[in-house]
């Protein structure tokens, strides 16, 4: 017997049946939001293997993306709201007239301050919103302000009722599920614009907004995302005065979320201008991994992201850096600097969170934070990076500080043949060369996650594992460690002026910093080249740690290893693995192959032949280690002591034939 259908205004509940304008819907819950999915026909159910039809506008596999985004915006927004409230407080103190002034009564001054908060010219800043219908001392704000006798008291009570504006644009909203979750789960959000080009999508969003009872906070927009953002940008440009200074309230969004089907590249120019330029958050998804993480379409990757992908095991991290490069170059032409907060390669797509801030001075560092990569893609897989420019610190004239010179970089950093195996090197990029995560911000999201309900956020286990892995990717160079220790020592004994100068120097050093160990390798790939058994991950890590190097993993691929060891050391360790633990049949290694050259089997054969000709006696003895090379010990306990926590770091296939759904179609 079919369940009794309810009206669209019924209190939302999971799996309830809603009937609206002759159509029956099933309610699907995710987080604290509910969306309506049209019931499948009997014919469609028979065609489906699992008894249901995948809906174009709801993909349950993307819950991880949505959970992560909500938690990230919450962590970002808390800090931003605190900053807005502090700015509001400081502006309020600056606008206070001294008590000795006889020209303006307290009541009139209070009225002036309140009116200034409305038009955005004086009083409370434009980021403070007074909601219509708010109550102050038992009466509405409008009525309270009219009561001049109590204006001073009313002003203080209004300040308790004001809320900093926090607005989000969900530019490609589909069902509106993200917008619904942002409002329901992020308490300080004041407004979300949910936009989609398809009329069917806009209608679905309106229906879902009505069913959730959020018409007052979610604005539904049926428009082209570019048109919507460029319209906002044109309004922002028109509110500037003759000197180029902005007047009135800015309508830019605190957060712009781009979650398209395919690439986000066409939207980047508009998005970096539509988000606030005082540290706004830009969230970007790109699902075209066949472009930025493969070698099949280098020409398309260059046209979309301004760089060429790599053919290699580390292609997904290269893809992240290509996307960041595209965002950075889109922003830089407007004097906007990009700061990556969190950049993840997830399943079949990428998700990056970056902060956008107006800073022409920071943009000057951009050339020294982009690179090309020389990759031995047809041979051993080794790589070498080449920065496009240099950001070099130099002392200023009076010796009291430093400044940065932005100059040409020396080139090339690699020859045409690979120094390890002799294969031809190929070039990829340009791409972003800085760190792809902000360690303090990732920790903020982890702290937010620790307070999250597992009933609301169903993917907390995997989010924790991926974020912890991303946090562990950060390996500062020895120079950075030494500089940080020196600065900490100076800060302890410095006066106020010196501390300020040291803080400025630290910020500039952060702007100039690049990731010294940008990519990862996979032991299985190295073993395949050498035709040997793959060493256990713990054994290989333990060997590198024993030689004095640091090791961690990449969030991009299971089994990956990131290290500060050079490739010469990595290949030495692999050769020692063969000599000590996993001997190979040399006849199985094809002459002239990469493995044959790496193992030096041609020279070994020549030496054996020469010895035979000299009638040297053969001795059955273990093969000696390479002369002049350090001794390698495969101590698994060194690696196991790194992290004993059991975390879900990588995705397991949740069901058969899962992945990106078909592109949405509609009128």
PDB file of N, CA and C in Angstrom, residues 313-314 380-384 418-421 475 516-530 532-533 535-537 539-545 547-552 559-580 598-599 626 629-634:
ATOM      1  N   UNK A 313      53.272   8.943 -12.451  1.00  0.00           N
ATOM      2  CA  UNK A 313      52.486   8.427 -11.327  1.00  0.00           C
ATOM      3  C   UNK A 313      51.909   9.545 -10.479  1.00  0.00           C
ATOM      4  N   UNK A 314      52.559  10.688 -10.466  1.00  0.00           N
ATOM      5  CA  UNK A 314      52.156  11.795  -9.593  1.00  0.00           C
ATOM      6  C   UNK A 314      51.257  12.797 -10.317  1.00  0.00           C
ATOM      7  N   UNK A 380      62.518   6.128 -15.828  1.00  0.00           N
ATOM      8  CA  UNK A 380      62.459   5.740 -14.418  1.00  0.00           C
ATOM      9  C   UNK A 380      61.449   6.527 -13.602  1.00  0.00           C
ATOM     10  N   UNK A 381      60.899   7.600 -14.152  1.00  0.00           N
ATOM     11  CA  UNK A 381      59.889   8.373 -13.433  1.00  0.00           C
ATOM     12  C   UNK A 381      60.435   9.487 -12.567  1.00  0.00           C
ATOM     13  N   UNK A 382      61.746   9.703 -12.548  1.00  0.00           N
ATOM     14  CA  UNK A 382      62.318  10.786 -11.747  1.00  0.00           C
ATOM     15  C   UNK A 382      61.904  12.141 -12.315  1.00  0.00           C
ATOM     16  N   UNK A 383      61.933  13.156 -11.474  1.00  0.00           N
ATOM     17  CA  UNK A 383      61.560  14.507 -11.921  1.00  0.00           C
ATOM     18  C   UNK A 383      62.517  15.538 -11.333  1.00  0.00           C
ATOM     19  N   UNK A 384      62.533  16.685 -11.978  1.00  0.00           N
ATOM     20  CA  UNK A 384      63.267  17.856 -11.499  1.00  0.00           C
ATOM     21  C   UNK A 384      62.402  19.077 -11.758  1.00  0.00           C
ATOM     22  N   UNK A 418      67.860  11.679 -18.866  1.00  0.00           N
ATOM     23  CA  UNK A 418      67.735  11.529 -17.414  1.00  0.00           C
ATOM     24  C   UNK A 418      69.082  11.135 -16.822  1.00  0.00           C
ATOM     25  N   UNK A 419      69.476  11.770 -15.735  1.00  0.00           N
ATOM     26  CA  UNK A 419      70.765  11.484 -15.120  1.00  0.00           C
ATOM     27  C   UNK A 419      70.808  10.110 -14.465  1.00  0.00           C
ATOM     28  N   UNK A 420      69.646   9.491 -14.234  1.00  0.00           N
ATOM     29  CA  UNK A 420      69.600   8.204 -13.550  1.00  0.00           C
ATOM     30  C   UNK A 420      69.522   7.025 -14.512  1.00  0.00           C
ATOM     31  N   UNK A 421      68.735   7.185 -15.586  1.00  0.00           N
ATOM     32  CA  UNK A 421      68.531   6.039 -16.482  1.00  0.00           C
ATOM     33  C   UNK A 421      68.857   6.349 -17.936  1.00  0.00           C
ATOM     34  N   UNK A 475      56.284  19.221   4.715  1.00  0.00           N
ATOM     35  CA  UNK A 475      57.655  18.958   5.166  1.00  0.00           C
ATOM     36  C   UNK A 475      58.501  20.195   4.894  1.00  0.00           C
ATOM     37  N   UNK A 516      59.393  22.455  -1.325  1.00  0.00           N
ATOM     38  CA  UNK A 516      60.651  21.858  -1.780  1.00  0.00           C
ATOM     39  C   UNK A 516      60.517  20.395  -2.197  1.00  0.00           C
ATOM     40  N   UNK A 517      59.428  19.733  -1.778  1.00  0.00           N
ATOM     41  CA  UNK A 517      59.229  18.310  -2.089  1.00  0.00           C
ATOM     42  C   UNK A 517      57.797  18.124  -2.611  1.00  0.00           C
ATOM     43  N   UNK A 518      57.544  18.538  -3.845  1.00  0.00           N
ATOM     44  CA  UNK A 518      56.161  18.669  -4.298  1.00  0.00           C
ATOM     45  C   UNK A 518      55.447  17.368  -4.669  1.00  0.00           C
ATOM     46  N   UNK A 519      56.173  16.312  -5.009  1.00  0.00           N
ATOM     47  CA  UNK A 519      55.501  15.145  -5.580  1.00  0.00           C
ATOM     48  C   UNK A 519      55.827  13.873  -4.801  1.00  0.00           C
ATOM     49  N   UNK A 520      55.207  12.792  -5.224  1.00  0.00           N
ATOM     50  CA  UNK A 520      55.349  11.508  -4.541  1.00  0.00           C
ATOM     51  C   UNK A 520      55.742  10.429  -5.546  1.00  0.00           C
ATOM     52  N   UNK A 521      56.110   9.271  -5.033  1.00  0.00           N
ATOM     53  CA  UNK A 521      56.356   8.122  -5.893  1.00  0.00           C
ATOM     54  C   UNK A 521      55.642   6.905  -5.303  1.00  0.00           C
ATOM     55  N   UNK A 522      55.563   5.851  -6.090  1.00  0.00           N
ATOM     56  CA  UNK A 522      54.874   4.634  -5.651  1.00  0.00           C
ATOM     57  C   UNK A 522      55.846   3.464  -5.734  1.00  0.00           C
ATOM     58  N   UNK A 523      56.080   2.738  -4.635  1.00  0.00           N
ATOM     59  CA  UNK A 523      57.031   1.622  -4.653  1.00  0.00           C
ATOM     60  C   UNK A 523      56.713   0.571  -5.708  1.00  0.00           C
ATOM     61  N   UNK A 524      55.435   0.327  -5.952  1.00  0.00           N
ATOM     62  CA  UNK A 524      55.062  -0.674  -6.944  1.00  0.00           C
ATOM     63  C   UNK A 524      55.537  -0.311  -8.341  1.00  0.00           C
ATOM     64  N   UNK A 525      55.500   0.980  -8.656  1.00  0.00           N
ATOM     65  CA  UNK A 525      55.960   1.429  -9.964  1.00  0.00           C
ATOM     66  C   UNK A 525      57.473   1.251 -10.103  1.00  0.00           C
ATOM     67  N   UNK A 526      58.210   1.572  -9.059  1.00  0.00           N
ATOM     68  CA  UNK A 526      59.664   1.399  -9.102  1.00  0.00           C
ATOM     69  C   UNK A 526      60.032  -0.075  -9.239  1.00  0.00           C
ATOM     70  N   UNK A 527      59.303  -0.929  -8.525  1.00  0.00           N
ATOM     71  CA  UNK A 527      59.580  -2.362  -8.601  1.00  0.00           C
ATOM     72  C   UNK A 527      59.280  -2.913  -9.981  1.00  0.00           C
ATOM     73  N   UNK A 528      58.249  -2.376 -10.608  1.00  0.00           N
ATOM     74  CA  UNK A 528      57.921  -2.824 -11.957  1.00  0.00           C
ATOM     75  C   UNK A 528      59.029  -2.505 -12.941  1.00  0.00           C
ATOM     76  N   UNK A 529      59.666  -1.364 -12.770  1.00  0.00           N
ATOM     77  CA  UNK A 529      60.763  -0.981 -13.658  1.00  0.00           C
ATOM     78  C   UNK A 529      61.956  -1.925 -13.483  1.00  0.00           C
ATOM     79  N   UNK A 530      62.210  -2.317 -12.220  1.00  0.00           N
ATOM     80  CA  UNK A 530      63.363  -3.176 -11.926  1.00  0.00           C
ATOM     81  C   UNK A 530      63.037  -4.657 -12.013  1.00  0.00           C
ATOM     82  N   UNK A 532      61.328  -6.522  -9.937  1.00  0.00           N
ATOM     83  CA  UNK A 532      61.572  -7.177  -8.646  1.00  0.00           C
ATOM     84  C   UNK A 532      60.302  -7.167  -7.809  1.00  0.00           C
ATOM     85  N   UNK A 533      60.313  -7.915  -6.718  1.00  0.00           N
ATOM     86  CA  UNK A 533      59.181  -7.913  -5.794  1.00  0.00           C
ATOM     87  C   UNK A 533      59.071  -6.538  -5.133  1.00  0.00           C
ATOM     88  N   UNK A 535      58.780  -3.914  -2.340  1.00  0.00           N
ATOM     89  CA  UNK A 535      59.075  -3.894  -0.899  1.00  0.00           C
ATOM     90  C   UNK A 535      57.860  -3.427  -0.106  1.00  0.00           C
ATOM     91  N   UNK A 536      57.647  -3.949   1.091  1.00  0.00           N
ATOM     92  CA  UNK A 536      56.576  -3.424   1.946  1.00  0.00           C
ATOM     93  C   UNK A 536      56.786  -1.934   2.207  1.00  0.00           C
ATOM     94  N   UNK A 537      55.697  -1.233   2.317  1.00  0.00           N
ATOM     95  CA  UNK A 537      55.783   0.215   2.524  1.00  0.00           C
ATOM     96  C   UNK A 537      56.609   0.557   3.758  1.00  0.00           C
ATOM     97  N   UNK A 539      58.995  -1.186   5.128  1.00  0.00           N
ATOM     98  CA  UNK A 539      60.418  -1.473   4.919  1.00  0.00           C
ATOM     99  C   UNK A 539      61.102  -0.344   4.157  1.00  0.00           C
ATOM    100  N   UNK A 540      60.452   0.129   3.104  1.00  0.00           N
ATOM    101  CA  UNK A 540      61.041   1.191   2.296  1.00  0.00           C
ATOM    102  C   UNK A 540      61.129   2.498   3.083  1.00  0.00           C
ATOM    103  N   UNK A 541      60.069   2.814   3.822  1.00  0.00           N
ATOM    104  CA  UNK A 541      60.104   4.029   4.647  1.00  0.00           C
ATOM    105  C   UNK A 541      61.179   3.929   5.726  1.00  0.00           C
ATOM    106  N   UNK A 542      61.278   2.742   6.354  1.00  0.00           N
ATOM    107  CA  UNK A 542      62.276   2.549   7.398  1.00  0.00           C
ATOM    108  C   UNK A 542      63.687   2.718   6.873  1.00  0.00           C
ATOM    109  N   UNK A 543      63.934   2.251   5.633  1.00  0.00           N
ATOM    110  CA  UNK A 543      65.260   2.399   5.034  1.00  0.00           C
ATOM    111  C   UNK A 543      65.603   3.866   4.821  1.00  0.00           C
ATOM    112  N   UNK A 544      64.626   4.657   4.327  1.00  0.00           N
ATOM    113  CA  UNK A 544      64.877   6.082   4.093  1.00  0.00           C
ATOM    114  C   UNK A 544      65.060   6.837   5.407  1.00  0.00           C
ATOM    115  N   UNK A 545      64.262   6.477   6.414  1.00  0.00           N
ATOM    116  CA  UNK A 545      64.406   7.123   7.724  1.00  0.00           C
ATOM    117  C   UNK A 545      65.774   6.805   8.317  1.00  0.00           C
ATOM    118  N   UNK A 547      68.463   6.369   6.821  1.00  0.00           N
ATOM    119  CA  UNK A 547      69.492   7.152   6.137  1.00  0.00           C
ATOM    120  C   UNK A 547      69.418   8.638   6.489  1.00  0.00           C
ATOM    121  N   UNK A 548      68.461   9.005   7.354  1.00  0.00           N
ATOM    122  CA  UNK A 548      68.372  10.392   7.809  1.00  0.00           C
ATOM    123  C   UNK A 548      67.374  11.247   7.055  1.00  0.00           C
ATOM    124  N   UNK A 549      66.493  10.632   6.264  1.00  0.00           N
ATOM    125  CA  UNK A 549      65.512  11.393   5.493  1.00  0.00           C
ATOM    126  C   UNK A 549      64.129  11.278   6.132  1.00  0.00           C
ATOM    127  N   UNK A 550      63.270  12.214   5.794  1.00  0.00           N
ATOM    128  CA  UNK A 550      61.896  12.197   6.283  1.00  0.00           C
ATOM    129  C   UNK A 550      60.973  11.562   5.243  1.00  0.00           C
ATOM    130  N   UNK A 551      59.944  10.906   5.703  1.00  0.00           N
ATOM    131  CA  UNK A 551      58.980  10.280   4.795  1.00  0.00           C
ATOM    132  C   UNK A 551      57.572  10.539   5.301  1.00  0.00           C
ATOM    133  N   UNK A 552      56.655  10.626   4.374  1.00  0.00           N
ATOM    134  CA  UNK A 552      55.234  10.706   4.689  1.00  0.00           C
ATOM    135  C   UNK A 552      54.501  10.127   3.492  1.00  0.00           C
ATOM    136  N   UNK A 559      49.325   4.014  -0.891  1.00  0.00           N
ATOM    137  CA  UNK A 559      50.634   3.423  -1.094  1.00  0.00           C
ATOM    138  C   UNK A 559      51.697   4.388  -1.549  1.00  0.00           C
ATOM    139  N   UNK A 560      51.360   5.662  -1.717  1.00  0.00           N
ATOM    140  CA  UNK A 560      52.327   6.658  -2.183  1.00  0.00           C
ATOM    141  C   UNK A 560      53.286   7.050  -1.061  1.00  0.00           C
ATOM    142  N   UNK A 561      54.465   7.530  -1.448  1.00  0.00           N
ATOM    143  CA  UNK A 561      55.477   7.980  -0.487  1.00  0.00           C
ATOM    144  C   UNK A 561      56.002   9.333  -0.937  1.00  0.00           C
ATOM    145  N   UNK A 562      56.002  10.295  -0.006  1.00  0.00           N
ATOM    146  CA  UNK A 562      56.650  11.586  -0.224  1.00  0.00           C
ATOM    147  C   UNK A 562      57.869  11.639   0.689  1.00  0.00           C
ATOM    148  N   UNK A 563      58.967  12.140   0.189  1.00  0.00           N
ATOM    149  CA  UNK A 563      60.196  12.168   0.964  1.00  0.00           C
ATOM    150  C   UNK A 563      61.072  13.335   0.518  1.00  0.00           C
ATOM    151  N   UNK A 564      61.998  13.705   1.405  1.00  0.00           N
ATOM    152  CA  UNK A 564      62.987  14.714   1.032  1.00  0.00           C
ATOM    153  C   UNK A 564      64.271  14.074   0.513  1.00  0.00           C
ATOM    154  N   UNK A 565      64.268  12.754   0.328  1.00  0.00           N
ATOM    155  CA  UNK A 565      65.425  12.069  -0.239  1.00  0.00           C
ATOM    156  C   UNK A 565      65.500  12.319  -1.737  1.00  0.00           C
ATOM    157  N   UNK A 566      66.684  12.570  -2.268  1.00  0.00           N
ATOM    158  CA  UNK A 566      66.804  12.751  -3.719  1.00  0.00           C
ATOM    159  C   UNK A 566      66.616  11.425  -4.448  1.00  0.00           C
ATOM    160  N   UNK A 567      66.399  11.515  -5.751  1.00  0.00           N
ATOM    161  CA  UNK A 567      66.159  10.308  -6.534  1.00  0.00           C
ATOM    162  C   UNK A 567      67.355   9.370  -6.532  1.00  0.00           C
ATOM    163  N   UNK A 568      68.564   9.907  -6.440  1.00  0.00           N
ATOM    164  CA  UNK A 568      69.736   9.035  -6.402  1.00  0.00           C
ATOM    165  C   UNK A 568      69.697   8.111  -5.192  1.00  0.00           C
ATOM    166  N   UNK A 569      69.215   8.635  -4.059  1.00  0.00           N
ATOM    167  CA  UNK A 569      69.105   7.825  -2.846  1.00  0.00           C
ATOM    168  C   UNK A 569      67.966   6.815  -2.986  1.00  0.00           C
ATOM    169  N   UNK A 570      66.855   7.235  -3.556  1.00  0.00           N
ATOM    170  CA  UNK A 570      65.713   6.321  -3.727  1.00  0.00           C
ATOM    171  C   UNK A 570      66.120   5.117  -4.568  1.00  0.00           C
ATOM    172  N   UNK A 571      66.824   5.358  -5.670  1.00  0.00           N
ATOM    173  CA  UNK A 571      67.238   4.239  -6.515  1.00  0.00           C
ATOM    174  C   UNK A 571      68.311   3.393  -5.838  1.00  0.00           C
ATOM    175  N   UNK A 572      69.164   4.000  -5.032  1.00  0.00           N
ATOM    176  CA  UNK A 572      70.148   3.215  -4.272  1.00  0.00           C
ATOM    177  C   UNK A 572      69.439   2.272  -3.303  1.00  0.00           C
ATOM    178  N   UNK A 573      68.404   2.769  -2.640  1.00  0.00           N
ATOM    179  CA  UNK A 573      67.650   1.929  -1.706  1.00  0.00           C
ATOM    180  C   UNK A 573      66.979   0.777  -2.448  1.00  0.00           C
ATOM    181  N   UNK A 574      66.424   1.044  -3.615  1.00  0.00           N
ATOM    182  CA  UNK A 574      65.772  -0.020  -4.382  1.00  0.00           C
ATOM    183  C   UNK A 574      66.784  -1.083  -4.839  1.00  0.00           C
ATOM    184  N   UNK A 575      67.968  -0.671  -5.224  1.00  0.00           N
ATOM    185  CA  UNK A 575      69.000  -1.637  -5.619  1.00  0.00           C
ATOM    186  C   UNK A 575      69.417  -2.492  -4.422  1.00  0.00           C
ATOM    187  N   UNK A 576      69.496  -1.848  -3.246  1.00  0.00           N
ATOM    188  CA  UNK A 576      69.846  -2.600  -2.042  1.00  0.00           C
ATOM    189  C   UNK A 576      68.727  -3.567  -1.661  1.00  0.00           C
ATOM    190  N   UNK A 577      67.504  -3.199  -1.931  1.00  0.00           N
ATOM    191  CA  UNK A 577      66.384  -4.109  -1.677  1.00  0.00           C
ATOM    192  C   UNK A 577      66.548  -5.383  -2.498  1.00  0.00           C
ATOM    193  N   UNK A 578      66.926  -5.219  -3.754  1.00  0.00           N
ATOM    194  CA  UNK A 578      67.146  -6.385  -4.610  1.00  0.00           C
ATOM    195  C   UNK A 578      68.330  -7.204  -4.098  1.00  0.00           C
ATOM    196  N   UNK A 579      69.414  -6.527  -3.734  1.00  0.00           N
ATOM    197  CA  UNK A 579      70.610  -7.242  -3.299  1.00  0.00           C
ATOM    198  C   UNK A 579      70.387  -7.972  -1.985  1.00  0.00           C
ATOM    199  N   UNK A 580      69.676  -7.325  -1.040  1.00  0.00           N
ATOM    200  CA  UNK A 580      69.542  -7.906   0.289  1.00  0.00           C
ATOM    201  C   UNK A 580      68.322  -8.800   0.453  1.00  0.00           C
ATOM    202  N   UNK A 598      69.387   1.039 -15.110  1.00  0.00           N
ATOM    203  CA  UNK A 598      69.464   1.428 -13.705  1.00  0.00           C
ATOM    204  C   UNK A 598      70.308   0.449 -12.891  1.00  0.00           C
ATOM    205  N   UNK A 599      70.168  -0.848 -13.171  1.00  0.00           N
ATOM    206  CA  UNK A 599      70.899  -1.872 -12.432  1.00  0.00           C
ATOM    207  C   UNK A 599      72.330  -2.046 -12.938  1.00  0.00           C
ATOM    208  N   UNK A 626      77.178  -1.342  -3.295  1.00  0.00           N
ATOM    209  CA  UNK A 626      77.862  -0.358  -4.130  1.00  0.00           C
ATOM    210  C   UNK A 626      78.889   0.393  -3.300  1.00  0.00           C
ATOM    211  N   UNK A 629      78.633   4.068  -1.234  1.00  0.00           N
ATOM    212  CA  UNK A 629      77.222   4.333  -0.928  1.00  0.00           C
ATOM    213  C   UNK A 629      76.933   3.978   0.525  1.00  0.00           C
ATOM    214  N   UNK A 630      75.998   4.671   1.175  1.00  0.00           N
ATOM    215  CA  UNK A 630      75.692   4.352   2.579  1.00  0.00           C
ATOM    216  C   UNK A 630      75.020   2.992   2.712  1.00  0.00           C
ATOM    217  N   UNK A 631      75.216   2.390   3.864  1.00  0.00           N
ATOM    218  CA  UNK A 631      74.589   1.105   4.150  1.00  0.00           C
ATOM    219  C   UNK A 631      73.091   1.309   4.395  1.00  0.00           C
ATOM    220  N   UNK A 632      72.301   0.405   3.857  1.00  0.00           N
ATOM    221  CA  UNK A 632      70.850   0.518   3.953  1.00  0.00           C
ATOM    222  C   UNK A 632      70.315  -0.603   4.831  1.00  0.00           C
ATOM    223  N   UNK A 633      69.499  -0.244   5.830  1.00  0.00           N
ATOM    224  CA  UNK A 633      68.837  -1.217   6.701  1.00  0.00           C
ATOM    225  C   UNK A 633      67.334  -1.066   6.543  1.00  0.00           C
ATOM    226  N   UNK A 634      66.661  -2.154   6.240  1.00  0.00           N
ATOM    227  CA  UNK A 634      65.209  -2.123   6.041  1.00  0.00           C
ATOM    228  C   UNK A 634      64.515  -2.419   7.370  1.00  0.00           C
TER     229      UNK A 634
END
